[in-house]
CSV table of C-alpha atoms and ligand atoms in Angstrom, one decimal:
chain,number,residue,atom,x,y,z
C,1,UNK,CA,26.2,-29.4,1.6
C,2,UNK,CA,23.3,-27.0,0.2
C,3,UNK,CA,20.0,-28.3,1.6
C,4,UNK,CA,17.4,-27.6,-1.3
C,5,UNK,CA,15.4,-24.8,-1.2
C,6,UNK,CA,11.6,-24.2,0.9
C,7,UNK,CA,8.8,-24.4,-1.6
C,8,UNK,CA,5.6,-22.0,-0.9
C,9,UNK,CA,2.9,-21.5,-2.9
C,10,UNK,CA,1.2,-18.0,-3.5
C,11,UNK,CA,1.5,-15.1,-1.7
C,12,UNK,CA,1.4,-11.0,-2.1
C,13,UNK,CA,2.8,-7.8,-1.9
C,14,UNK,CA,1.3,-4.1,-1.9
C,15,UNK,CA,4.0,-1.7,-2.0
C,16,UNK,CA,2.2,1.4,-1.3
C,17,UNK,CA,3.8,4.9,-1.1
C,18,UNK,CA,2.6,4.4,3.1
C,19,UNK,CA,2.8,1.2,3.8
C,20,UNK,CA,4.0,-2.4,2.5
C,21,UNK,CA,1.8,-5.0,2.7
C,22,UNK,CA,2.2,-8.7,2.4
C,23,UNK,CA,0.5,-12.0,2.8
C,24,UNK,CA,1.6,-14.9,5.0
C,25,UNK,CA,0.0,-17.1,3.1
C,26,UNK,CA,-3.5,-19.0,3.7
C,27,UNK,CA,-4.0,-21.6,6.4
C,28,UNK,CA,-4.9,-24.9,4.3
C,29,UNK,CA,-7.6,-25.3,6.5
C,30,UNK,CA,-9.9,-22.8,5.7
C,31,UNK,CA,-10.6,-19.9,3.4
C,32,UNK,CA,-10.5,-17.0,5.6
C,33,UNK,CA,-8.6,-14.1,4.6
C,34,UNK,CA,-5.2,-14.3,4.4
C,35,UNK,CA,-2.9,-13.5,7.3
C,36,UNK,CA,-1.3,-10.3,6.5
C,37,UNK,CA,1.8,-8.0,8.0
C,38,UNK,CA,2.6,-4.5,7.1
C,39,UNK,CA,5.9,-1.7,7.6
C,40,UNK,CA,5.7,1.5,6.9
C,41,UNK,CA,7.1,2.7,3.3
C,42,UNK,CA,10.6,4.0,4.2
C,43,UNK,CA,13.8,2.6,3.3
C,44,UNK,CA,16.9,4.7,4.8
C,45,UNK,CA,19.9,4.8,3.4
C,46,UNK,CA,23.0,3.3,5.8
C,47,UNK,CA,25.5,5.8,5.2
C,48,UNK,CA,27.7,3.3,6.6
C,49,UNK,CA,27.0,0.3,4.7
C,50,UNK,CA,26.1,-2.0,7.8
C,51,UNK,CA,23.4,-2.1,10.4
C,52,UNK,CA,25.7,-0.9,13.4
C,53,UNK,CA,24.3,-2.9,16.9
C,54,UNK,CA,25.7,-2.9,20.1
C,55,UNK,CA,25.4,-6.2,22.0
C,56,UNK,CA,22.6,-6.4,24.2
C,57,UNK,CA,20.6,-3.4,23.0
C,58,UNK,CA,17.5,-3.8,21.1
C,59,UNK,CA,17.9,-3.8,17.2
C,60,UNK,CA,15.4,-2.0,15.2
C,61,UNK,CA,13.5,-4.9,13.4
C,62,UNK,CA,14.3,-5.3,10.2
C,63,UNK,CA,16.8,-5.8,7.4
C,64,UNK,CA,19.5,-4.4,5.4
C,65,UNK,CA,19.1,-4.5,1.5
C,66,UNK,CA,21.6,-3.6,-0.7
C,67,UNK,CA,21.3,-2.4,-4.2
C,68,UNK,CA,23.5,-1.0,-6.8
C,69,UNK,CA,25.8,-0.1,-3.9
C,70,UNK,CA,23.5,1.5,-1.6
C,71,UNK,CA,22.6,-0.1,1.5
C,72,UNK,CA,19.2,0.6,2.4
C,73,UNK,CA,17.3,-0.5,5.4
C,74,UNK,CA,13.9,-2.0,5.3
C,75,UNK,CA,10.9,-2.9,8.3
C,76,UNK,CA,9.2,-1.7,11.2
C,77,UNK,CA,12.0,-0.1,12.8
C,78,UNK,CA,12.9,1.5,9.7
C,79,UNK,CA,12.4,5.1,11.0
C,80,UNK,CA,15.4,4.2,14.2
C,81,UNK,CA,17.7,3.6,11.3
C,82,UNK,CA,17.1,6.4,9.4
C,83,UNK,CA,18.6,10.2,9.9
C,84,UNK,CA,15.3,11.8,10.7
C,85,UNK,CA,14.8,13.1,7.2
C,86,UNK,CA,13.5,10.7,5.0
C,87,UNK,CA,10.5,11.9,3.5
C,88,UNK,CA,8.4,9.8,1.9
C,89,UNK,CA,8.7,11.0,-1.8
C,90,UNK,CA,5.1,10.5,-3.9
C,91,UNK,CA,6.9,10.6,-7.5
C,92,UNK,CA,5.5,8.6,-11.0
C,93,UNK,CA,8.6,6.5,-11.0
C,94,UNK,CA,8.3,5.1,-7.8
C,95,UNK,CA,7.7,1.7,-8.5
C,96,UNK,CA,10.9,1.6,-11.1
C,97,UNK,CA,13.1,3.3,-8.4
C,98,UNK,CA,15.5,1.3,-6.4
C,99,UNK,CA,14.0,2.3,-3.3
C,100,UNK,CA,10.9,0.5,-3.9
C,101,UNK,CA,13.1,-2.4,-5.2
C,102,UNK,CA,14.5,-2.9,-1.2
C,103,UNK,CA,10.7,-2.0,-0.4
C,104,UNK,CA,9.5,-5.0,-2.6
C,105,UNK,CA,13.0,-7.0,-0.7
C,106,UNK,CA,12.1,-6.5,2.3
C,107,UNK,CA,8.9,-7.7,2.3
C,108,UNK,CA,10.2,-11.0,0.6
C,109,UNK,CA,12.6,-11.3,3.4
C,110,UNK,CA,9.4,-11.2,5.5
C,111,UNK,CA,7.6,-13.6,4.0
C,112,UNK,CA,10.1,-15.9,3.7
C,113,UNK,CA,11.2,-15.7,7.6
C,114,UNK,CA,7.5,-16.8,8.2
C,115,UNK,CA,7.8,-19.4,6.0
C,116,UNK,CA,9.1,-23.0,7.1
C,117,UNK,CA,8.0,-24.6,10.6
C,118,UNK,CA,10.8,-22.9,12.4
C,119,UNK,CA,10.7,-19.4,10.9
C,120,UNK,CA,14.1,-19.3,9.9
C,121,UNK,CA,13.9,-20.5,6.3
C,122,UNK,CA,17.6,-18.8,4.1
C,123,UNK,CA,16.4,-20.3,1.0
C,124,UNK,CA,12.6,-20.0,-0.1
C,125,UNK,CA,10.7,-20.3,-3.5
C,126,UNK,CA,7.7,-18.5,-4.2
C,127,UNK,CA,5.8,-20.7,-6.9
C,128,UNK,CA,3.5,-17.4,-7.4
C,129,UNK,CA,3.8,-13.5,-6.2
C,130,UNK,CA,0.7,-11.2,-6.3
C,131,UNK,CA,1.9,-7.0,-7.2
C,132,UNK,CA,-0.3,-4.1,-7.7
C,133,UNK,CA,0.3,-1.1,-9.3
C,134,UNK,CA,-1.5,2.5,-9.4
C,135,UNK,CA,-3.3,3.3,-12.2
C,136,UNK,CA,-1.7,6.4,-13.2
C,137,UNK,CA,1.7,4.0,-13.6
C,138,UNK,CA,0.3,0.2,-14.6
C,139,UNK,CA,0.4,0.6,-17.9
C,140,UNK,CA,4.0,2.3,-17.8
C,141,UNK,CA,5.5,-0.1,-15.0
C,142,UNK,CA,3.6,-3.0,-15.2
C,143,UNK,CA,5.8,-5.3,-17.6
C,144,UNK,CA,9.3,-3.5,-15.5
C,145,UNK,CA,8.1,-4.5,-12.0
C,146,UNK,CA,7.7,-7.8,-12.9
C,147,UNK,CA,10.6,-8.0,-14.7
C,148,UNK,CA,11.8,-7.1,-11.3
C,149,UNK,CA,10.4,-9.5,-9.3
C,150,UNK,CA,10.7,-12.3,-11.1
C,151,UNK,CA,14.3,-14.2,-10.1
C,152,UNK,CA,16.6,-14.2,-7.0
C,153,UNK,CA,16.6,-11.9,-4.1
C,154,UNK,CA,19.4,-11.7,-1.7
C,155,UNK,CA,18.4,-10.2,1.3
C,156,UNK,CA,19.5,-9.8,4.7
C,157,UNK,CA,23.3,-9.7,6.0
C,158,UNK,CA,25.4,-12.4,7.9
C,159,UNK,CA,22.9,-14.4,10.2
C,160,UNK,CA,20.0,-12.7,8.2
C,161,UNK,CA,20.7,-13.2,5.0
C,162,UNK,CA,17.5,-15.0,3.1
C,163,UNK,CA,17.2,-16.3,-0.4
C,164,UNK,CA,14.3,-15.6,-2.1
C,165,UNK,CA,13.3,-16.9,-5.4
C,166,UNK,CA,10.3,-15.9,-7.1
C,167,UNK,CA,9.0,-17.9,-10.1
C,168,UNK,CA,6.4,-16.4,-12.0
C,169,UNK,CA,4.5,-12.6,-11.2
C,170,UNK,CA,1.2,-11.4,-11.9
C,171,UNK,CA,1.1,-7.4,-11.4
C,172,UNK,CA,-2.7,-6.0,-11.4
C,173,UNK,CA,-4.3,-2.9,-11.0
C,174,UNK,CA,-4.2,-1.8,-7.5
C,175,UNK,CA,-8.5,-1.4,-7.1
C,176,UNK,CA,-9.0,-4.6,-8.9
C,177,UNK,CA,-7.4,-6.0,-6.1
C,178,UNK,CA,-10.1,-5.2,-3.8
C,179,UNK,CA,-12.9,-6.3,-6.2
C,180,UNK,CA,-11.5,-9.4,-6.0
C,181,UNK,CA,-11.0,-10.0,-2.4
C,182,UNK,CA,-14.9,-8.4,-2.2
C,183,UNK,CA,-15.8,-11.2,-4.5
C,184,UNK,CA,-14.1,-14.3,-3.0
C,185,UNK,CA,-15.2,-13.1,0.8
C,186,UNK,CA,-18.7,-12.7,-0.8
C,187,UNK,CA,-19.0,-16.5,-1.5
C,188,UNK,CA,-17.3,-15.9,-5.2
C,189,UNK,CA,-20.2,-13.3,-6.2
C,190,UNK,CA,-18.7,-10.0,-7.2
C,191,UNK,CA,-21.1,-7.0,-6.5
C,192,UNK,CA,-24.7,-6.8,-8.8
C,193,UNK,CA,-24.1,-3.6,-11.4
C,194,UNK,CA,-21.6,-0.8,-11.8
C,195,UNK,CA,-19.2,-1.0,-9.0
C,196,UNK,CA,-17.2,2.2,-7.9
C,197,UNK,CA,-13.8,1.7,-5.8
C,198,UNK,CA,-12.6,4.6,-4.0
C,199,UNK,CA,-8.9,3.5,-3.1
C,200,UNK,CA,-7.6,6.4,-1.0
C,201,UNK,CA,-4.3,5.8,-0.1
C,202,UNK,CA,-1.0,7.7,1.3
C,203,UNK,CA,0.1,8.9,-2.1
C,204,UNK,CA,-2.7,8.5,-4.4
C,205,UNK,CA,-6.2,8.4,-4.5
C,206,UNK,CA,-7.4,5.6,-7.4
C,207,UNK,CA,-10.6,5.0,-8.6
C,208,UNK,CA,-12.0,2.0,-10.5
C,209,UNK,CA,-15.2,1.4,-12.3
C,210,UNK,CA,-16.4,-2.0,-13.5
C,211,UNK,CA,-19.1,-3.8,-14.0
C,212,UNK,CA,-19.2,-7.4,-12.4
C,213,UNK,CA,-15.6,-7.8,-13.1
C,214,UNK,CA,-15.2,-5.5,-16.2
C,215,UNK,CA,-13.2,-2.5,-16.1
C,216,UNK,CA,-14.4,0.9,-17.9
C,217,UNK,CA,-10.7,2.0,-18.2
C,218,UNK,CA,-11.8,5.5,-19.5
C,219,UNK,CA,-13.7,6.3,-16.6
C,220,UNK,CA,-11.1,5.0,-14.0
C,221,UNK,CA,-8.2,6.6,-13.1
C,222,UNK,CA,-5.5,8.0,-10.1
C,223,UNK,CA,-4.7,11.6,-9.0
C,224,UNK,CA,-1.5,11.5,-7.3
C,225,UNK,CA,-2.7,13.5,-4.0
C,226,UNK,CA,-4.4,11.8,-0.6
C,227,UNK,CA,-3.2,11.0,2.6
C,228,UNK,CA,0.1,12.0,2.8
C,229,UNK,CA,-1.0,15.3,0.6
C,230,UNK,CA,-3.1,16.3,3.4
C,231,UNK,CA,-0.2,16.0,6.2
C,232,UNK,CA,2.1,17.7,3.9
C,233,UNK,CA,-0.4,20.3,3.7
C,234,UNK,CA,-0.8,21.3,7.8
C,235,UNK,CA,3.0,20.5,8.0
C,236,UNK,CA,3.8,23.5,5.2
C,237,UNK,CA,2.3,26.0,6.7
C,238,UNK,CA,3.9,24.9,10.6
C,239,UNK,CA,6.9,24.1,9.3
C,240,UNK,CA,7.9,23.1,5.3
C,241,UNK,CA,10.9,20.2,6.9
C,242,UNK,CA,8.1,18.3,8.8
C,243,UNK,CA,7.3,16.8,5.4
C,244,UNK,CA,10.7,14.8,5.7
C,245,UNK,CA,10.6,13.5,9.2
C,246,UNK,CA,8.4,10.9,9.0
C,247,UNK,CA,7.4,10.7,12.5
C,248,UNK,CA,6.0,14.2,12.3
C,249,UNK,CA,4.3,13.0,9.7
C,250,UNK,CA,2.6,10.2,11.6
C,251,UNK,CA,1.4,12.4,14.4
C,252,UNK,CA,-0.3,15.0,11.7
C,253,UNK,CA,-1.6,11.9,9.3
C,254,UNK,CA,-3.3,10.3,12.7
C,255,UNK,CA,-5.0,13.9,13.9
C,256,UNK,CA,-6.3,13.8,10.1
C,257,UNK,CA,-7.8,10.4,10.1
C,258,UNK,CA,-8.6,10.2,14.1
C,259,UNK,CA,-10.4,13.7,14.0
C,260,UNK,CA,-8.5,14.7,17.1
C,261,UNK,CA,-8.5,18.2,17.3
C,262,UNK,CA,-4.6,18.8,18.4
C,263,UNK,CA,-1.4,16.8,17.7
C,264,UNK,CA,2.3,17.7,20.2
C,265,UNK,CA,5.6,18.5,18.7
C,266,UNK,CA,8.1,18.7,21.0
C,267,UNK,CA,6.0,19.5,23.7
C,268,UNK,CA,4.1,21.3,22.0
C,269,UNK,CA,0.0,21.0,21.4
C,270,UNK,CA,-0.9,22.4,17.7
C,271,UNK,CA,-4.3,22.7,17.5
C,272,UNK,CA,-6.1,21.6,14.3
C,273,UNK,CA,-9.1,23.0,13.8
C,274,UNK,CA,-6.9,26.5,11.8
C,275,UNK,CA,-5.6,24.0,9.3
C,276,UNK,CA,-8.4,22.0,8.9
C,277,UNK,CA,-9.4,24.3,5.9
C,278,UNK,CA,-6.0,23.2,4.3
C,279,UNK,CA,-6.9,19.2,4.5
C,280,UNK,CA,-10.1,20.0,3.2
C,281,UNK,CA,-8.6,21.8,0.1
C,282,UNK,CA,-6.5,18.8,-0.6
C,283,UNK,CA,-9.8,16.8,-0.5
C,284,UNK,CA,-11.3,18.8,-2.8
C,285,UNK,CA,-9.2,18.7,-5.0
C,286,UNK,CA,-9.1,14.9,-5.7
C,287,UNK,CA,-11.9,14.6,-5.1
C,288,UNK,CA,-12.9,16.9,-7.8
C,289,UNK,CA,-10.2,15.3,-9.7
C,290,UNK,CA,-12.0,12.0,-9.7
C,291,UNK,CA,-15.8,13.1,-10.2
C,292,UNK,CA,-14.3,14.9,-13.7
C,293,UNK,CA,-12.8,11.6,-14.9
C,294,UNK,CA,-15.9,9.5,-13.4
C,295,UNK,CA,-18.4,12.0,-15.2
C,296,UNK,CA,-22.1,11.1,-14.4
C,297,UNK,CA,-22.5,9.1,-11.2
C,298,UNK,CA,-26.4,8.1,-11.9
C,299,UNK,CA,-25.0,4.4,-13.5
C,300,UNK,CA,-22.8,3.9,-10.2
C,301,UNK,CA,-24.9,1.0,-8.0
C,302,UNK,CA,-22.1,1.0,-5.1
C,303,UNK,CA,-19.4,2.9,-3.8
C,304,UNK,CA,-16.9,0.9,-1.9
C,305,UNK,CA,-14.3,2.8,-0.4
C,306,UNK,CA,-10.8,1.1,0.8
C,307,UNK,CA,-7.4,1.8,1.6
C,308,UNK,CA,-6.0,4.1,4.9
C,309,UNK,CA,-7.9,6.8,3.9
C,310,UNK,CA,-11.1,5.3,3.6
C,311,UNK,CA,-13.0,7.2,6.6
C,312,UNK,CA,-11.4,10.3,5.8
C,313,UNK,CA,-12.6,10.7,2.1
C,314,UNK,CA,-15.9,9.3,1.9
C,315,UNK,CA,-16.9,11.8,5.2
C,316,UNK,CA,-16.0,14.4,3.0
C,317,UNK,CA,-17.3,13.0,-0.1
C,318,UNK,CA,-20.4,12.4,1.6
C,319,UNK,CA,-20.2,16.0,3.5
C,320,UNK,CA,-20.6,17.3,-0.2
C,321,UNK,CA,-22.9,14.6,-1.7
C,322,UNK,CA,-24.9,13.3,0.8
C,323,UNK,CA,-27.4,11.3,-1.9
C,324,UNK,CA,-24.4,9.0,-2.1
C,325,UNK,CA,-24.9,8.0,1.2
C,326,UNK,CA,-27.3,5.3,0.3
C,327,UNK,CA,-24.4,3.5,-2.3
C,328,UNK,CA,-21.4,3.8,-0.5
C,329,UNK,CA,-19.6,0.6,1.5
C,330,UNK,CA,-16.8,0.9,3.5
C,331,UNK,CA,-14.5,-1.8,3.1
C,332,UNK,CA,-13.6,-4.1,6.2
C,333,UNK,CA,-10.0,-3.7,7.0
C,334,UNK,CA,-9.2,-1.6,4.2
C,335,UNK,CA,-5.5,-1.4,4.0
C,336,UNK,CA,-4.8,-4.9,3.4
C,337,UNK,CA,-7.7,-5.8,1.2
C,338,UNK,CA,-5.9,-4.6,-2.6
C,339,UNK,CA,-2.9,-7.2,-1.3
C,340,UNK,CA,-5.4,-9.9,-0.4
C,341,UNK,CA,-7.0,-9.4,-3.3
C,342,UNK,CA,-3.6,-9.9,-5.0
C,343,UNK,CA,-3.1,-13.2,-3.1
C,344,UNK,CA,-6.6,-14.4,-4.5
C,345,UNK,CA,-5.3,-14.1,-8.3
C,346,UNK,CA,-1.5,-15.5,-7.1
C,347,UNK,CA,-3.5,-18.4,-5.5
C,348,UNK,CA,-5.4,-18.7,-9.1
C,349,UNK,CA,-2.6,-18.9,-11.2
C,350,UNK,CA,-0.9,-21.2,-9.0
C,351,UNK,CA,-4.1,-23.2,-9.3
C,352,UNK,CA,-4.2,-23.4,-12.7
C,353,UNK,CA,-0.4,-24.0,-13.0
C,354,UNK,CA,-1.7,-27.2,-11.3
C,355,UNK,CA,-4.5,-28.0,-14.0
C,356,UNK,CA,-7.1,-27.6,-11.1
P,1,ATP,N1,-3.1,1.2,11.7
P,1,ATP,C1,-3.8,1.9,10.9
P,1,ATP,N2,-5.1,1.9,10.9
P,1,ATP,C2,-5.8,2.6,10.1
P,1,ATP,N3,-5.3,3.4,9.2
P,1,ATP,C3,-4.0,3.5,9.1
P,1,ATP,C4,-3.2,2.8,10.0
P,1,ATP,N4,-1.9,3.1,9.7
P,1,ATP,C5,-2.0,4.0,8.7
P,1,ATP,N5,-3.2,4.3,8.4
P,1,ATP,C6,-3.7,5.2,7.4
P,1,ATP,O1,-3.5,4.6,6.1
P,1,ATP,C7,-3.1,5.6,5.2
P,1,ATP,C8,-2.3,4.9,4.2
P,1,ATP,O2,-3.2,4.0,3.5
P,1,ATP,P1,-2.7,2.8,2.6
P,1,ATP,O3,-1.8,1.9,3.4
P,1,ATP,O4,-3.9,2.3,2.0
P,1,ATP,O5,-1.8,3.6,1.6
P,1,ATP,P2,-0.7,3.1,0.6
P,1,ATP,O6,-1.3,1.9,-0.1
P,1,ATP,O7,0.6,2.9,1.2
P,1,ATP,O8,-0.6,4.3,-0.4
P,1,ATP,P3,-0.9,4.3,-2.0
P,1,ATP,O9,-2.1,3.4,-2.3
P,1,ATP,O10,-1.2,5.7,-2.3
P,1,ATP,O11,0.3,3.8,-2.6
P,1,ATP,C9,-2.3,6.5,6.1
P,1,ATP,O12,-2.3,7.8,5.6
P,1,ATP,C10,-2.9,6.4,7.5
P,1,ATP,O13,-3.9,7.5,7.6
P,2,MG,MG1,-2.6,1.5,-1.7
C-alpha cells in the first residue's frame, strides 16, 4: 500500500555555477538562520548508466539523476564519479541546460533525505521552493526554471530513489536574495539609503542597487567573469586542460582566495606571485565592468559584498578605491546568504498561502 506523501513547508535552492546551496529548513523554535548544506557544481556523466560500487568500499556520497537519457551524478563526491575532466562550463544557458536540471535534483534529493524524523523520507512535498537566478539570465530564464521546478522529481536509484514534489516556485534575483536575508537578520529593517550588493561568485560577478527594497534595474547588472575566471586564468598560462579538472581547479581557486603564495600539482609547488598579475587583470575587468554600469557611486550609502568571492574583490576594489572603505560590509557567511534569503521569501509565500 502507498503511504501518503511527507509534507514540508519552505525551503531553498541556489544553484550557482560553484556550488549548490540549499536550506534544511528552519527549526520552529526560533528564527535563526536557516540550516544550510552545499556540493560543489558538477554533475558527471555515468558513461555507464549506473553508479558502479563494490561491496564494502566507500561510495562517493551522492546520487544518480537521470535525464533525457543521460545519467548524471550529483553531490559531494561528485568529483570520484567523474572522468577527471569536467570543467565547470560558465555559459548564458546554464540554468535551462539539463545539467543544471540534475544540479537543481540533486539538491531536492537532499533536502528531502533530511526531511522526516528518520532521514529517509521516498516521498516528500515541498509546499514552497525558493530559486535565484543571475541577473544577466532572470529575465530570460526566470518563467523556464520554474516551469522546471514546479512538479515531480524522481531522483535517486533502487534503495535511493526519492520522490520529490514541488508545489509552487518563486525564482528571484540572485542579490535580492541577500537583501532580504540582511533585512530579516536585521530585526526586519532593510539597510537606511541606497544599498550596493557586490555578489561575486564562481561564474559571475552581480551587482544590485536598491533603495530600501527597491531595485534601480538600470543601474544593476552581472558580468559573466569572477572566481572561476581568475583560476582559469593562472591555469591557461600552466597548462590550458587544468580548466577541466576540477580539482586543479580547487587548489588554484583556494591560493586565490587564501592569498597563499604557492599551490602543488603533482608534486609540484607553483608559486603565485608570477601569475598574480593575471588574477588581477580578471579583477579589473569586472570590476570595471560593474563601476560603467553603476556610473556615479556618490548616492551609494553601503556596499555589502557576499558570495565566495567576497574577500577577494572588495580587497581589490578597495586596493583601487580606498574612499570606499568607509561604505563597504562584508557579509557574514556569504555563500549561503542569496539561498537564505530565498528561504525568507519561500517561507512568505507559504505564509500568506496560509492567510497569516
Ligand atoms: N568553504 C569555503 N569557504 C569560503 N569560500 C569558499 C568555500 N568554498 C568555496 N569558496 C569560494 O566560493 C567561490 C564560489 O562562490 P559562490 O558559492 O558564491 O559561487 P556560486 O554562487 O556558485 O557562483 P555564481 O553566483 O557565479 O553562480 C569559490 O570560487 C571559492 O573561492
Ligand atoms: Mg552565487
Amino acid at each position: 500500500m502507498n503511504q501518503s506523501p511527507l509534507v514540508i513547508g519552505a525551503r531553498s535552492i541556489d544553484v550557482g555555477y560553484f556550488n549548490v546551496k540549499f536550506t534544511l529548513g528552519r527549526p520552529a523554535s526560533h528564527g535563526g538562520p536557516a540550516p544550510v548544506g552545499n556540493f560543489p557544481a558538477i554533475a558527471p556523466v555515468l558513461r555507464s548508466g549506473a553508479a558502479r560500487h563494490m561491496e564494502g568500499v566507500a561510495q562517493p556520497d551522492g546520487c544518480v539523476v537521470p535525464i533525457n537519457g543521460v545519467t548524471y551524478f550529483v553531490g559531494p563526491g561528485a568529483a570520484q564519479r567523474g572522468s577527471g575532466t569536467d570543467a565547470r562550463l560558465v555559459k548564458e544557458d546554464y540554468a535551462t541546460s539539463d545539467r543544471y536540471l540534475a544540479l537543481l535534483r540533486g539538491a531536492l534529493w537532499r533536502i528531502a533525505g533530511d526531511a522526516g524524523d528518520a532521514g529517509d523520507a521516498k516521498d516528500v512535498v515541498i509546499r514552497r521552493l525558493g530559486l535565484g537566478l543571475p541577473l544577466n539570465t532572470y529575465f530570460d530564464a526566470a518563467q523556464a526554471l520554474r516551469d522546471r521546478a514546479v512538479g515531480e522529481h524522481v531522483v535517486g536509484a533502487g534503495a535511493n530513489e526519492r520522490r520529490v514534489t514541488v508545489e509552487q516556485a518563486r525564482v528571484i534575483v540572485q542579490p535580492q536574495g541577500t537583501i532580504i536575508h540582511f533585512g530579516y537578520t536585521n530585526g526586519g529593517k532593510p539597510l537606511e539609503g541606497v544599498t550596493m550588493v557586490v555578489d561575486p561568485g564562481g561564474g559571475t560577478l552581480d551587482w544590485y542597487l536598491s533603495e530600501r527594497t527597491t531595485p534601480y534595474w538600470e543601474r544593476s547588472g552581472a558580468y559573466p567573469k569572477a572566481m572561476l575566471a581568475c583560476a582559469y586564468a593562472v591555469a591557461d598560462r600552466l597548462d590550458p586542460g587544468w580548466r577541466d579538472q576540477p580539482a586543479i581547479v580547487d587548489r588554484i581557486d583556494r591560493a586565490i582566495r587564501e592569498q597563499r603564495s604557492s599551490f602543488t600539482v603533482q608534486g609540484q609547488e607553483i608559486q603565485m606571485a608570477e601569475h598574480r598579475p593575471a588574477v588581477e587583470q580578471v579583477l579589473d575587468e569586472s570590476i570595471d565592468q560593474m563601476l560603467t554600469a553603476v556610473g556615479k557611486m556618490d548616492d551609494v550609502d553601503h556596499l555589502l559584498f557576499t558570495g565566495g568571492g567576497a574577500s577577494v574583490f572588495s580587497a581589490r576594489l578597495q586596493k583601487r578605491y580606498p574612499r570606499l572603505k568607509k561604505i563597504t560590509r562584508m557579509d557574514v557567511d556569504p555563500i549561503y546568504s542569496n539561498v537564505r534569503g530565498f528561504q525568507v521569501v519561500a517561507e512568505a509565500d507559504l505564509a500568506s498561502a496560509k492567510g497569516w
